[in-house]
Amino acid sequence: MGIREDLAPEQSANRIYLPPSCYTTSKEEKIKFCQCLHDIKVSSTYSENIKRFVSMKECKLFGMKSHDCHVLMTHMIPIAIRGILQDDVRHSITKHCLFFNNIHSKVIDVEDFDQWEKDVYVTLCELEMHLPPLFFDIMVHLIYHIVQEINACGPVLLRYMYPLELYMGILKGYVRNRNRPEGSIVEGYTSEEVIEFCQGYMKDAESVGVPKNRHSGRLEGNEQMSYINNHNKEFSRWLKKKVAETNVDETVKRLGHGPDYRVKSYQGHDINGYTFYTKDQDQKITMQNSGVTMIASMTEFDRRDQNTLIRIAKDSYYGVIQKIWELNYYDFIIPVFKCKWVNNCIGVQVDKDGFTLVDLTTNGYAYEPFVLSKHVTQDFYIEDPSKQKEHIVLQVKRRILGVDNAVDDKIC
């Protein structure tokens, strides 16, 4: 604690006490911070493996690119500082990171601009009380004008440099002669364009630059007896009876006959721009692709008048994929996930910072483990440093390539 000594003698009684510095961290806190980042397993389409950027020996981060810094700022730092630092310091840093997360959203409500601008003013003033003056250079000052820039130029998402940086990496791959890099890029790009044009006139030719399904012929498991057939035996009997009595669609008839009792099991599955793995497959790799979220809608009507709609509620259910099965109905195939779901009543909560916390040890809805693969989105779970049994849920944005009117969400 410092004391102003440059006061006049008559003012010596009114001394001004400066607050202690709150921005320093101990050795143990640095180890906890780096250990949290070191243990994080993200989705394969979310970002690079964060573990590669953490040095536990020196307690430092190194080798990060611009997109890695973006992911660290918007999502990882608020999680890694949970359980360390003082509450007021941690809360100010978390609000600062969440501000950057909000402005990088794909959908922005113009009515929120005024509140965002007020919040960032307050947050930076709070940080000035905790951080040294050397931290506040011109780059920090520019944060005051970000909301006004979005209001004038549009969402930040449309002005990212990440697609250009990714494409520069592709162009650098064309270089074969380091003495003439520009000529190598022109020659390589032209050759690929010519080959791709010629392949349009060749039968059964694979397009250049179009990635293959990484699971094709590699992650298929053994065939097994259909548990779902036995699980829905009563439903199948009722549906077969209805099919025999009335004229119904061919698809419904196939559903009534039931799938093949031999079910193919997979360890990986691609659908809707996501790459899903089973929990067992996740344990073999450095990524986490087994987390899923399903949003279920529930319609409530008035008990006295069933035609009066009260509300439509939406609940999110979180789980982990245990099995990936394909049900063969001969005319069509339906992929389903067998999941272990978190009990929403006792295993899900939202804290004051807006993080969704789940207890993965709870086993809810065991009588309904199956879900259609097209009905879920992907997420991944990070262990909460401040609570041992809790995990923080982070949603994964879809990565869709080669589809009309679709974008690559990896850069977001």
mmCIF file of C-alpha atoms in Angstrom:
data_model
loop_
_atom_site.group_PDB
_atom_site.id
_atom_site.type_symbol
_atom_site.label_atom_id
_atom_site.label_comp_id
_atom_site.label_asym_id
_atom_site.label_seq_id
_atom_site.Cartn_x
_atom_site.Cartn_y
_atom_site.Cartn_z
ATOM 1 C CA MET A 1 0.000 0.000 0.000
ATOM 2 C CA GLY A 2 1.409 3.377 -1.029
ATOM 3 C CA ILE A 3 1.031 6.819 0.643
ATOM 4 C CA ARG A 4 1.224 10.209 -1.043
ATOM 5 C CA GLU A 5 4.237 12.011 0.446
ATOM 6 C CA ASP A 6 4.198 15.100 -1.826
ATOM 7 C CA LEU A 7 1.538 16.922 0.182
ATOM 8 C CA ALA A 8 1.897 20.222 1.976
ATOM 9 C CA PRO A 9 2.390 20.096 5.764
ATOM 10 C CA GLU A 10 -1.099 21.427 6.374
ATOM 11 C CA GLN A 11 -2.483 18.574 4.229
ATOM 12 C CA SER A 12 -0.496 15.836 5.877
ATOM 13 C CA ALA A 13 -3.490 14.807 7.933
ATOM 14 C CA ASN A 14 -5.489 14.112 4.760
ATOM 15 C CA ARG A 15 -3.271 11.470 3.236
ATOM 16 C CA ILE A 16 -4.450 9.540 0.188
ATOM 17 C CA TYR A 17 -3.991 5.791 0.405
ATOM 18 C CA LEU A 18 -3.470 4.024 -2.928
ATOM 19 C CA PRO A 19 -4.925 0.484 -3.299
ATOM 20 C CA PRO A 20 -2.536 -2.491 -3.407
ATOM 21 C CA SER A 21 -1.667 -3.982 -6.767
ATOM 22 C CA CYS A 22 -4.155 -6.740 -7.654
ATOM 23 C CA TYR A 23 -2.750 -7.799 -10.987
ATOM 24 C CA THR A 24 0.087 -10.059 -9.821
ATOM 25 C CA THR A 25 -0.334 -13.837 -9.707
ATOM 26 C CA SER A 26 1.523 -16.332 -7.598
ATOM 27 C CA LYS A 27 3.475 -19.304 -8.874
ATOM 28 C CA GLU A 28 0.683 -21.662 -7.848
ATOM 29 C CA GLU A 29 -1.929 -19.604 -9.694
ATOM 30 C CA LYS A 30 0.176 -19.603 -12.866
ATOM 31 C CA ILE A 31 0.493 -23.382 -12.643
ATOM 32 C CA LYS A 32 -3.292 -23.761 -12.221
ATOM 33 C CA PHE A 33 -3.926 -21.454 -15.173
ATOM 34 C CA CYS A 34 -1.553 -23.330 -17.485
ATOM 35 C CA GLN A 35 -2.736 -26.725 -16.232
ATOM 36 C CA CYS A 36 -6.340 -25.864 -17.090
ATOM 37 C CA LEU A 37 -5.386 -24.883 -20.650
ATOM 38 C CA HIS A 38 -3.132 -27.934 -20.948
ATOM 39 C CA ASP A 39 -5.977 -30.322 -20.060
ATOM 40 C CA ILE A 40 -8.562 -28.829 -22.447
ATOM 41 C CA LYS A 41 -9.688 -31.068 -25.318
ATOM 42 C CA VAL A 42 -11.622 -29.126 -27.940
ATOM 43 C CA SER A 43 -13.601 -30.361 -30.924
ATOM 44 C CA SER A 44 -11.709 -31.156 -34.111
ATOM 45 C CA THR A 45 -13.500 -28.325 -35.971
ATOM 46 C CA TYR A 46 -13.255 -25.768 -33.160
ATOM 47 C CA SER A 47 -9.606 -24.714 -33.051
ATOM 48 C CA GLU A 48 -6.085 -26.076 -32.872
ATOM 49 C CA ASN A 49 -5.066 -28.316 -29.994
ATOM 50 C CA ILE A 50 -4.479 -25.816 -27.175
ATOM 51 C CA LYS A 51 -2.180 -28.231 -25.373
ATOM 52 C CA ARG A 52 0.532 -27.574 -27.978
ATOM 53 C CA PHE A 53 0.761 -23.904 -26.989
ATOM 54 C CA VAL A 54 1.265 -24.452 -23.244
ATOM 55 C CA SER A 55 4.644 -24.927 -21.591
ATOM 56 C CA MET A 56 4.122 -26.377 -18.121
ATOM 57 C CA LYS A 57 7.841 -26.165 -17.376
ATOM 58 C CA GLU A 58 8.042 -22.398 -17.922
ATOM 59 C CA CYS A 59 4.326 -21.634 -17.272
ATOM 60 C CA LYS A 60 4.071 -19.753 -20.566
ATOM 61 C CA LEU A 61 2.114 -19.739 -23.805
ATOM 62 C CA PHE A 62 3.983 -19.775 -27.104
ATOM 63 C CA GLY A 63 3.558 -20.348 -30.846
ATOM 64 C CA MET A 64 -0.041 -19.097 -31.089
ATOM 65 C CA LYS A 65 -1.468 -17.651 -34.299
ATOM 66 C CA SER A 66 -4.079 -14.915 -34.555
ATOM 67 C CA HIS A 67 -7.040 -17.319 -34.514
ATOM 68 C CA ASP A 68 -5.596 -19.144 -31.496
ATOM 69 C CA CYS A 69 -5.354 -15.832 -29.635
ATOM 70 C CA HIS A 70 -8.943 -15.083 -30.638
ATOM 71 C CA VAL A 71 -10.188 -18.398 -29.193
ATOM 72 C CA LEU A 72 -8.124 -17.883 -26.048
ATOM 73 C CA MET A 73 -9.509 -14.388 -25.491
ATOM 74 C CA THR A 74 -13.177 -15.090 -26.184
ATOM 75 C CA HIS A 75 -13.598 -18.503 -24.515
ATOM 76 C CA MET A 76 -10.623 -20.020 -22.717
ATOM 77 C CA ILE A 77 -9.311 -17.238 -20.449
ATOM 78 C CA PRO A 78 -12.651 -16.759 -18.587
ATOM 79 C CA ILE A 79 -12.622 -20.492 -17.844
ATOM 80 C CA ALA A 80 -8.932 -20.813 -16.933
ATOM 81 C CA ILE A 81 -9.072 -17.984 -14.357
ATOM 82 C CA ARG A 82 -11.984 -19.544 -12.469
ATOM 83 C CA GLY A 83 -10.714 -20.440 -9.020
ATOM 84 C CA ILE A 84 -7.742 -18.044 -9.119
ATOM 85 C CA LEU A 85 -7.386 -14.263 -8.659
ATOM 86 C CA GLN A 86 -9.671 -12.112 -6.565
ATOM 87 C CA ASP A 87 -13.392 -12.126 -7.280
ATOM 88 C CA ASP A 88 -13.553 -8.502 -8.479
ATOM 89 C CA VAL A 89 -10.495 -8.888 -10.722
ATOM 90 C CA ARG A 90 -11.737 -12.161 -12.190
ATOM 91 C CA HIS A 91 -15.202 -10.737 -12.786
ATOM 92 C CA SER A 92 -13.793 -7.697 -14.656
ATOM 93 C CA ILE A 93 -11.592 -9.854 -16.892
ATOM 94 C CA THR A 94 -14.497 -12.202 -17.606
ATOM 95 C CA LYS A 95 -16.758 -9.307 -18.648
ATOM 96 C CA HIS A 96 -13.994 -8.001 -20.895
ATOM 97 C CA CYS A 97 -13.657 -11.379 -22.652
ATOM 98 C CA LEU A 98 -17.416 -11.843 -22.981
ATOM 99 C CA PHE A 99 -17.623 -8.441 -24.676
ATOM 100 C CA PHE A 100 -15.334 -9.704 -27.445
ATOM 101 C CA ASN A 101 -17.386 -12.875 -27.656
ATOM 102 C CA ASN A 102 -20.583 -10.851 -28.145
ATOM 103 C CA ILE A 103 -19.244 -8.588 -30.882
ATOM 104 C CA HIS A 104 -18.041 -11.606 -32.887
ATOM 105 C CA SER A 105 -21.518 -13.153 -33.020
ATOM 106 C CA LYS A 106 -23.095 -13.874 -36.394
ATOM 107 C CA VAL A 107 -26.399 -12.321 -35.351
ATOM 108 C CA ILE A 108 -26.244 -8.976 -33.551
ATOM 109 C CA ASP A 109 -29.223 -7.012 -32.260
ATOM 110 C CA VAL A 110 -28.800 -3.301 -32.957
ATOM 111 C CA GLU A 111 -30.726 -2.484 -29.782
ATOM 112 C CA ASP A 112 -27.886 -4.004 -27.719
ATOM 113 C CA PHE A 113 -25.264 -1.541 -28.987
ATOM 114 C CA ASP A 114 -25.936 1.150 -26.380
ATOM 115 C CA GLN A 115 -25.745 -1.336 -23.514
ATOM 116 C CA TRP A 116 -22.541 -2.911 -24.898
ATOM 117 C CA GLU A 117 -20.913 0.522 -25.153
ATOM 118 C CA LYS A 118 -21.820 1.393 -21.565
ATOM 119 C CA ASP A 119 -20.627 -1.986 -20.285
ATOM 120 C CA VAL A 120 -17.236 -1.739 -21.995
ATOM 121 C CA TYR A 121 -16.686 1.729 -20.493
ATOM 122 C CA VAL A 122 -17.364 0.382 -17.002
ATOM 123 C CA THR A 123 -15.252 -2.734 -17.580
ATOM 124 C CA LEU A 124 -12.196 -0.772 -18.734
ATOM 125 C CA CYS A 125 -12.521 1.559 -15.751
ATOM 126 C CA GLU A 126 -12.578 -1.471 -13.459
ATOM 127 C CA LEU A 127 -9.484 -2.886 -15.170
ATOM 128 C CA GLU A 128 -7.674 0.429 -14.609
ATOM 129 C CA MET A 129 -8.085 -0.160 -10.879
ATOM 130 C CA HIS A 130 -6.539 -3.631 -11.061
ATOM 131 C CA LEU A 131 -3.891 -3.478 -13.808
ATOM 132 C CA PRO A 132 -0.748 -1.307 -14.044
ATOM 133 C CA PRO A 133 -0.788 1.871 -16.199
ATOM 134 C CA LEU A 134 1.743 0.300 -18.581
ATOM 135 C CA PHE A 135 -0.968 -2.103 -19.771
ATOM 136 C CA PHE A 136 -3.216 0.651 -21.160
ATOM 137 C CA ASP A 137 -1.648 1.558 -24.494
ATOM 138 C CA ILE A 138 -3.362 2.788 -27.653
ATOM 139 C CA MET A 139 -4.678 -0.702 -28.523
ATOM 140 C CA VAL A 140 -6.683 -0.838 -25.286
ATOM 141 C CA HIS A 141 -8.011 2.658 -25.971
ATOM 142 C CA LEU A 142 -9.382 1.502 -29.353
ATOM 143 C CA ILE A 143 -11.796 -0.834 -27.558
ATOM 144 C CA TYR A 144 -13.934 2.225 -26.751
ATOM 145 C CA HIS A 145 -14.683 2.677 -30.475
ATOM 146 C CA ILE A 146 -15.448 -0.938 -31.446
ATOM 147 C CA VAL A 147 -19.216 -0.661 -30.964
ATOM 148 C CA GLN A 148 -19.347 2.524 -33.040
ATOM 149 C CA GLU A 149 -17.311 0.785 -35.750
ATOM 150 C CA ILE A 150 -19.772 -2.140 -35.861
ATOM 151 C CA ASN A 151 -22.664 0.289 -36.100
ATOM 152 C CA ALA A 152 -21.017 1.974 -39.099
ATOM 153 C CA CYS A 153 -19.351 -0.965 -40.908
ATOM 154 C CA GLY A 154 -21.443 -4.005 -39.965
ATOM 155 C CA PRO A 155 -20.615 -7.182 -37.993
ATOM 156 C CA VAL A 156 -16.991 -8.036 -37.331
ATOM 157 C CA LEU A 157 -17.590 -11.490 -38.792
ATOM 158 C CA LEU A 158 -17.810 -10.064 -42.307
ATOM 159 C CA ARG A 159 -14.437 -8.314 -41.950
ATOM 160 C CA TYR A 160 -12.317 -11.156 -40.571
ATOM 161 C CA MET A 161 -8.761 -11.637 -41.776
ATOM 162 C CA TYR A 162 -8.774 -15.341 -40.865
ATOM 163 C CA PRO A 163 -10.031 -16.574 -44.293
ATOM 164 C CA LEU A 164 -7.277 -14.592 -46.004
ATOM 165 C CA GLU A 165 -4.661 -15.987 -43.643
ATOM 166 C CA LEU A 166 -5.890 -19.539 -44.255
ATOM 167 C CA TYR A 167 -5.781 -19.011 -48.010
ATOM 168 C CA MET A 168 -2.259 -17.579 -47.794
ATOM 169 C CA GLY A 169 -1.236 -20.868 -46.202
ATOM 170 C CA ILE A 170 -2.673 -22.708 -49.219
ATOM 171 C CA LEU A 171 -0.758 -20.469 -51.631
ATOM 172 C CA LYS A 172 2.464 -20.993 -49.690
ATOM 173 C CA GLY A 173 2.035 -24.728 -50.281
ATOM 174 C CA TYR A 174 2.465 -24.150 -54.014
ATOM 175 C CA VAL A 175 6.021 -22.867 -53.546
ATOM 176 C CA ARG A 176 8.597 -25.321 -54.937
ATOM 177 C CA ASN A 177 11.403 -22.894 -55.774
ATOM 178 C CA ARG A 178 12.249 -20.552 -52.899
ATOM 179 C CA ASN A 179 14.212 -18.287 -55.229
ATOM 180 C CA ARG A 180 11.049 -17.630 -57.281
ATOM 181 C CA PRO A 181 8.113 -17.927 -54.826
ATOM 182 C CA GLU A 182 5.711 -15.787 -56.883
ATOM 183 C CA GLY A 183 6.299 -17.820 -60.047
ATOM 184 C CA SER A 184 5.839 -21.077 -58.145
ATOM 185 C CA ILE A 185 2.502 -19.891 -56.764
ATOM 186 C CA VAL A 186 1.261 -18.842 -60.211
ATOM 187 C CA GLU A 187 2.341 -22.116 -61.786
ATOM 188 C CA GLY A 188 0.873 -24.282 -59.049
ATOM 189 C CA TYR A 189 -2.440 -22.408 -58.986
ATOM 190 C CA THR A 190 -2.758 -22.522 -62.784
ATOM 191 C CA SER A 191 -1.970 -26.241 -62.920
ATOM 192 C CA GLU A 192 -4.641 -27.042 -60.325
ATOM 193 C CA GLU A 193 -7.232 -24.961 -62.184
ATOM 194 C CA VAL A 194 -6.482 -26.741 -65.476
ATOM 195 C CA ILE A 195 -6.638 -30.214 -63.905
ATOM 196 C CA GLU A 196 -9.913 -29.435 -62.136
ATOM 197 C CA PHE A 197 -11.420 -28.148 -65.403
ATOM 198 C CA CYS A 198 -10.369 -31.289 -67.296
ATOM 199 C CA GLN A 199 -11.748 -33.610 -64.631
ATOM 200 C CA GLY A 200 -15.212 -32.220 -65.298
ATOM 201 C CA TYR A 201 -15.158 -34.180 -68.575
ATOM 202 C CA MET A 202 -13.746 -37.396 -67.091
ATOM 203 C CA LYS A 203 -15.957 -40.174 -65.789
ATOM 204 C CA ASP A 204 -15.563 -41.323 -62.164
ATOM 205 C CA ALA A 205 -12.814 -38.765 -61.507
ATOM 206 C CA GLU A 206 -12.349 -37.283 -58.056
ATOM 207 C CA SER A 207 -12.335 -33.504 -57.877
ATOM 208 C CA VAL A 208 -9.111 -31.771 -56.893
ATOM 209 C CA GLY A 209 -9.197 -30.046 -53.519
ATOM 210 C CA VAL A 210 -12.456 -31.645 -52.302
ATOM 211 C CA PRO A 211 -11.745 -33.465 -49.003
ATOM 212 C CA LYS A 212 -12.824 -37.069 -48.560
ATOM 213 C CA ASN A 213 -14.873 -38.357 -45.676
ATOM 214 C CA ARG A 214 -12.311 -39.203 -43.022
ATOM 215 C CA HIS A 215 -14.482 -42.078 -41.768
ATOM 216 C CA SER A 216 -14.941 -43.823 -45.110
ATOM 217 C CA GLY A 217 -14.036 -47.506 -44.606
ATOM 218 C CA ARG A 218 -11.937 -46.772 -41.536
ATOM 219 C CA LEU A 219 -14.120 -46.572 -38.456
ATOM 220 C CA GLU A 220 -16.746 -49.200 -39.229
ATOM 221 C CA GLY A 221 -17.323 -51.654 -36.417
ATOM 222 C CA ASN A 222 -18.805 -55.123 -36.155
ATOM 223 C CA GLU A 223 -22.436 -55.944 -36.869
ATOM 224 C CA GLN A 224 -24.536 -56.731 -33.832
ATOM 225 C CA MET A 225 -28.106 -57.643 -32.935
ATOM 226 C CA SER A 226 -30.545 -54.749 -33.050
ATOM 227 C CA TYR A 227 -31.340 -53.606 -29.536
ATOM 228 C CA ILE A 228 -33.711 -51.027 -30.978
ATOM 229 C CA ASN A 229 -35.891 -53.723 -32.554
ATOM 230 C CA ASN A 230 -36.524 -55.220 -29.123
ATOM 231 C CA HIS A 231 -36.820 -51.768 -27.556
ATOM 232 C CA ASN A 232 -39.631 -50.794 -29.954
ATOM 233 C CA LYS A 233 -41.250 -54.209 -30.404
ATOM 234 C CA GLU A 234 -44.694 -53.080 -29.245
ATOM 235 C CA PHE A 235 -44.562 -50.013 -31.490
ATOM 236 C CA SER A 236 -43.646 -52.183 -34.496
ATOM 237 C CA ARG A 237 -46.601 -54.512 -33.878
ATOM 238 C CA TRP A 238 -49.015 -51.586 -33.662
ATOM 239 C CA LEU A 239 -47.575 -49.960 -36.802
ATOM 240 C CA LYS A 240 -47.768 -53.192 -38.827
ATOM 241 C CA LYS A 241 -51.418 -53.519 -37.890
ATOM 242 C CA LYS A 242 -52.161 -49.970 -39.030
ATOM 243 C CA VAL A 243 -50.272 -50.513 -42.281
ATOM 244 C CA ALA A 244 -52.375 -53.580 -43.063
ATOM 245 C CA GLU A 245 -55.643 -51.724 -42.386
ATOM 246 C CA THR A 246 -55.050 -48.488 -44.312
ATOM 247 C CA ASN A 247 -53.213 -47.126 -47.322
ATOM 248 C CA VAL A 248 -50.083 -45.398 -46.074
ATOM 249 C CA ASP A 249 -46.850 -44.081 -47.493
ATOM 250 C CA GLU A 250 -44.086 -46.507 -48.476
ATOM 251 C CA THR A 251 -41.765 -44.963 -45.915
ATOM 252 C CA VAL A 252 -44.242 -45.690 -43.128
ATOM 253 C CA LYS A 253 -44.569 -49.257 -44.380
ATOM 254 C CA ARG A 254 -40.835 -49.747 -44.157
ATOM 255 C CA LEU A 255 -40.857 -48.359 -40.647
ATOM 256 C CA GLY A 256 -43.648 -50.761 -39.779
ATOM 257 C CA HIS A 257 -41.632 -53.780 -40.931
ATOM 258 C CA GLY A 258 -38.733 -52.650 -38.808
ATOM 259 C CA PRO A 259 -35.004 -52.445 -39.601
ATOM 260 C CA ASP A 260 -32.577 -55.241 -40.271
ATOM 261 C CA TYR A 261 -31.735 -57.035 -37.024
ATOM 262 C CA ARG A 262 -28.038 -56.715 -37.930
ATOM 263 C CA VAL A 263 -26.961 -53.190 -37.021
ATOM 264 C CA LYS A 264 -23.720 -51.593 -38.143
ATOM 265 C CA SER A 265 -21.778 -49.870 -35.418
ATOM 266 C CA TYR A 266 -19.393 -46.963 -36.087
ATOM 267 C CA GLN A 267 -16.890 -44.993 -34.065
ATOM 268 C CA GLY A 268 -17.278 -41.807 -36.128
ATOM 269 C CA HIS A 269 -19.999 -40.069 -38.097
ATOM 270 C CA ASP A 270 -20.206 -36.887 -40.216
ATOM 271 C CA ILE A 271 -23.530 -35.051 -40.483
ATOM 272 C CA ASN A 272 -24.763 -31.445 -40.689
ATOM 273 C CA GLY A 273 -21.227 -30.068 -40.738
ATOM 274 C CA TYR A 274 -20.212 -31.848 -37.503
ATOM 275 C CA THR A 275 -17.798 -34.729 -36.894
ATOM 276 C CA PHE A 276 -19.023 -36.997 -34.086
ATOM 277 C CA TYR A 277 -17.048 -39.688 -32.256
ATOM 278 C CA THR A 278 -17.988 -42.133 -29.537
ATOM 279 C CA LYS A 279 -16.649 -41.677 -26.023
ATOM 280 C CA ASP A 280 -14.278 -44.627 -26.456
ATOM 281 C CA GLN A 281 -12.850 -43.123 -29.647
ATOM 282 C CA ASP A 282 -12.378 -39.755 -27.911
ATOM 283 C CA GLN A 283 -10.107 -41.356 -25.336
ATOM 284 C CA LYS A 284 -7.710 -42.412 -28.114
ATOM 285 C CA ILE A 285 -7.234 -38.936 -29.631
ATOM 286 C CA THR A 286 -6.396 -35.402 -28.513
ATOM 287 C CA MET A 287 -9.788 -33.979 -29.535
ATOM 288 C CA GLN A 288 -13.265 -34.234 -28.001
ATOM 289 C CA ASN A 289 -16.081 -34.982 -30.453
ATOM 290 C CA SER A 290 -18.491 -37.033 -28.351
ATOM 291 C CA GLY A 291 -20.439 -34.213 -26.672
ATOM 292 C CA VAL A 292 -23.952 -33.469 -27.969
ATOM 293 C CA THR A 293 -26.769 -31.055 -27.212
ATOM 294 C CA MET A 294 -30.401 -31.617 -28.143
ATOM 295 C CA ILE A 295 -32.967 -28.829 -27.965
ATOM 296 C CA ALA A 296 -36.449 -30.211 -27.300
ATOM 297 C CA SER A 297 -39.628 -28.144 -27.673
ATOM 298 C CA MET A 298 -42.608 -28.628 -25.393
ATOM 299 C CA THR A 299 -46.047 -27.116 -26.045
ATOM 300 C CA GLU A 300 -48.282 -26.375 -23.048
ATOM 301 C CA PHE A 301 -52.056 -25.923 -23.353
ATOM 302 C CA ASP A 302 -54.647 -24.743 -20.882
ATOM 303 C CA ARG A 303 -56.082 -27.641 -18.892
ATOM 304 C CA ARG A 304 -59.604 -26.267 -19.141
ATOM 305 C CA ASP A 305 -59.396 -25.438 -22.866
ATOM 306 C CA GLN A 306 -56.970 -27.612 -24.833
ATOM 307 C CA ASN A 307 -57.183 -25.222 -27.791
ATOM 308 C CA THR A 308 -55.647 -22.372 -25.769
ATOM 309 C CA LEU A 309 -51.876 -22.277 -26.148
ATOM 310 C CA ILE A 310 -50.007 -21.147 -23.028
ATOM 311 C CA ARG A 311 -46.388 -21.254 -24.156
ATOM 312 C CA ILE A 312 -43.801 -23.176 -26.152
ATOM 313 C CA ALA A 313 -40.840 -24.064 -23.932
ATOM 314 C CA LYS A 314 -37.430 -25.167 -25.188
ATOM 315 C CA ASP A 315 -35.084 -27.202 -23.015
ATOM 316 C CA SER A 316 -31.495 -28.173 -23.799
ATOM 317 C CA TYR A 317 -30.334 -31.686 -22.991
ATOM 318 C CA TYR A 318 -26.613 -32.456 -22.740
ATOM 319 C CA GLY A 319 -25.001 -35.845 -23.199
ATOM 320 C CA VAL A 320 -22.104 -37.976 -24.387
ATOM 321 C CA ILE A 321 -22.251 -40.411 -27.321
ATOM 322 C CA GLN A 322 -21.678 -44.026 -26.340
ATOM 323 C CA LYS A 323 -22.683 -45.828 -29.558
ATOM 324 C CA ILE A 324 -23.225 -44.812 -33.189
ATOM 325 C CA TRP A 325 -25.573 -47.172 -35.027
ATOM 326 C CA GLU A 326 -27.084 -47.291 -38.516
ATOM 327 C CA LEU A 327 -30.578 -48.754 -38.848
ATOM 328 C CA ASN A 328 -31.049 -50.318 -42.284
ATOM 329 C CA TYR A 329 -34.658 -50.141 -43.531
ATOM 330 C CA TYR A 330 -33.523 -51.454 -46.960
ATOM 331 C CA ASP A 331 -34.848 -48.412 -48.844
ATOM 332 C CA PHE A 332 -33.167 -45.941 -46.517
ATOM 333 C CA ILE A 333 -30.713 -45.834 -43.619
ATOM 334 C CA ILE A 334 -31.237 -43.929 -40.369
ATOM 335 C CA PRO A 335 -28.173 -43.143 -38.161
ATOM 336 C CA VAL A 336 -28.894 -42.921 -34.436
ATOM 337 C CA PHE A 337 -26.796 -42.083 -31.368
ATOM 338 C CA LYS A 338 -27.016 -43.927 -28.084
ATOM 339 C CA CYS A 339 -26.115 -41.330 -25.455
ATOM 340 C CA LYS A 340 -25.662 -40.947 -21.742
ATOM 341 C CA TRP A 341 -27.710 -37.875 -20.838
ATOM 342 C CA VAL A 342 -27.187 -35.448 -17.981
ATOM 343 C CA ASN A 343 -30.100 -35.156 -15.582
ATOM 344 C CA ASN A 344 -31.472 -31.633 -16.112
ATOM 345 C CA CYS A 345 -33.096 -31.502 -12.681
ATOM 346 C CA ILE A 346 -29.934 -31.959 -10.629
ATOM 347 C CA GLY A 347 -27.047 -31.854 -13.107
ATOM 348 C CA VAL A 348 -27.461 -28.574 -15.036
ATOM 349 C CA GLN A 349 -27.109 -25.008 -13.790
ATOM 350 C CA VAL A 350 -26.142 -21.566 -15.090
ATOM 351 C CA ASP A 351 -23.810 -19.397 -12.998
ATOM 352 C CA LYS A 352 -23.765 -15.598 -12.678
ATOM 353 C CA ASP A 353 -21.218 -15.259 -15.511
ATOM 354 C CA GLY A 354 -23.528 -17.039 -17.952
ATOM 355 C CA PHE A 355 -21.618 -20.346 -18.121
ATOM 356 C CA THR A 356 -23.644 -23.553 -18.326
ATOM 357 C CA LEU A 357 -22.349 -26.115 -15.819
ATOM 358 C CA VAL A 358 -23.203 -29.822 -16.087
ATOM 359 C CA ASP A 359 -22.485 -32.806 -13.871
ATOM 360 C CA LEU A 360 -21.491 -35.622 -16.227
ATOM 361 C CA THR A 361 -21.647 -38.187 -13.417
ATOM 362 C CA THR A 362 -25.442 -38.024 -13.371
ATOM 363 C CA ASN A 363 -27.282 -40.529 -15.549
ATOM 364 C CA GLY A 364 -30.670 -39.174 -16.524
ATOM 365 C CA TYR A 365 -33.318 -40.460 -18.909
ATOM 366 C CA ALA A 366 -31.764 -43.935 -19.152
ATOM 367 C CA TYR A 367 -35.027 -45.224 -20.619
ATOM 368 C CA GLU A 368 -34.617 -42.906 -23.645
ATOM 369 C CA PRO A 369 -30.936 -43.104 -24.663
ATOM 370 C CA PHE A 370 -31.443 -42.881 -28.439
ATOM 371 C CA VAL A 371 -31.620 -39.770 -30.589
ATOM 372 C CA LEU A 372 -31.512 -39.178 -34.338
ATOM 373 C CA SER A 373 -28.130 -37.837 -35.408
ATOM 374 C CA LYS A 374 -29.694 -34.957 -37.359
ATOM 375 C CA HIS A 375 -31.473 -33.657 -34.251
ATOM 376 C CA VAL A 376 -28.357 -32.851 -32.205
ATOM 377 C CA THR A 377 -25.628 -30.242 -32.274
ATOM 378 C CA GLN A 378 -22.084 -30.694 -31.060
ATOM 379 C CA ASP A 379 -20.491 -29.373 -27.893
ATOM 380 C CA PHE A 380 -17.504 -30.172 -25.726
ATOM 381 C CA TYR A 381 -16.963 -30.112 -21.981
ATOM 382 C CA ILE A 382 -14.188 -28.407 -20.003
ATOM 383 C CA GLU A 383 -13.582 -29.296 -16.376
ATOM 384 C CA ASP A 384 -14.386 -26.339 -14.128
ATOM 385 C CA PRO A 385 -11.211 -25.360 -12.210
ATOM 386 C CA SER A 386 -13.291 -24.016 -9.298
ATOM 387 C CA LYS A 387 -15.545 -27.105 -8.950
ATOM 388 C CA GLN A 388 -14.258 -30.643 -9.259
ATOM 389 C CA LYS A 389 -17.432 -32.433 -10.403
ATOM 390 C CA GLU A 390 -18.726 -29.715 -12.739
ATOM 391 C CA HIS A 391 -17.940 -29.252 -16.442
ATOM 392 C CA ILE A 392 -18.474 -26.127 -18.545
ATOM 393 C CA VAL A 393 -20.364 -26.527 -21.831
ATOM 394 C CA LEU A 394 -19.062 -24.830 -24.983
ATOM 395 C CA GLN A 395 -20.985 -25.093 -28.232
ATOM 396 C CA VAL A 396 -19.282 -25.985 -31.531
ATOM 397 C CA LYS A 397 -20.120 -24.066 -34.692
ATOM 398 C CA ARG A 398 -20.730 -26.063 -37.826
ATOM 399 C CA ARG A 399 -18.103 -26.344 -40.534
ATOM 400 C CA ILE A 400 -19.783 -26.798 -43.895
ATOM 401 C CA LEU A 401 -17.735 -26.817 -47.099
ATOM 402 C CA GLY A 402 -18.784 -27.202 -50.707
ATOM 403 C CA VAL A 403 -22.487 -26.553 -50.087
ATOM 404 C CA ASP A 404 -24.469 -23.726 -51.689
ATOM 405 C CA ASN A 405 -25.202 -20.792 -49.375
ATOM 406 C CA ALA A 406 -23.066 -22.315 -46.604
ATOM 407 C CA VAL A 407 -20.072 -20.923 -44.783
ATOM 408 C CA ASP A 408 -17.077 -22.215 -42.922
ATOM 409 C CA ASP A 409 -17.772 -21.693 -39.219
ATOM 410 C CA LYS A 410 -14.330 -22.746 -38.077
ATOM 411 C CA ILE A 411 -13.023 -19.192 -38.275
ATOM 412 C CA CYS A 412 -15.719 -17.869 -35.972
#
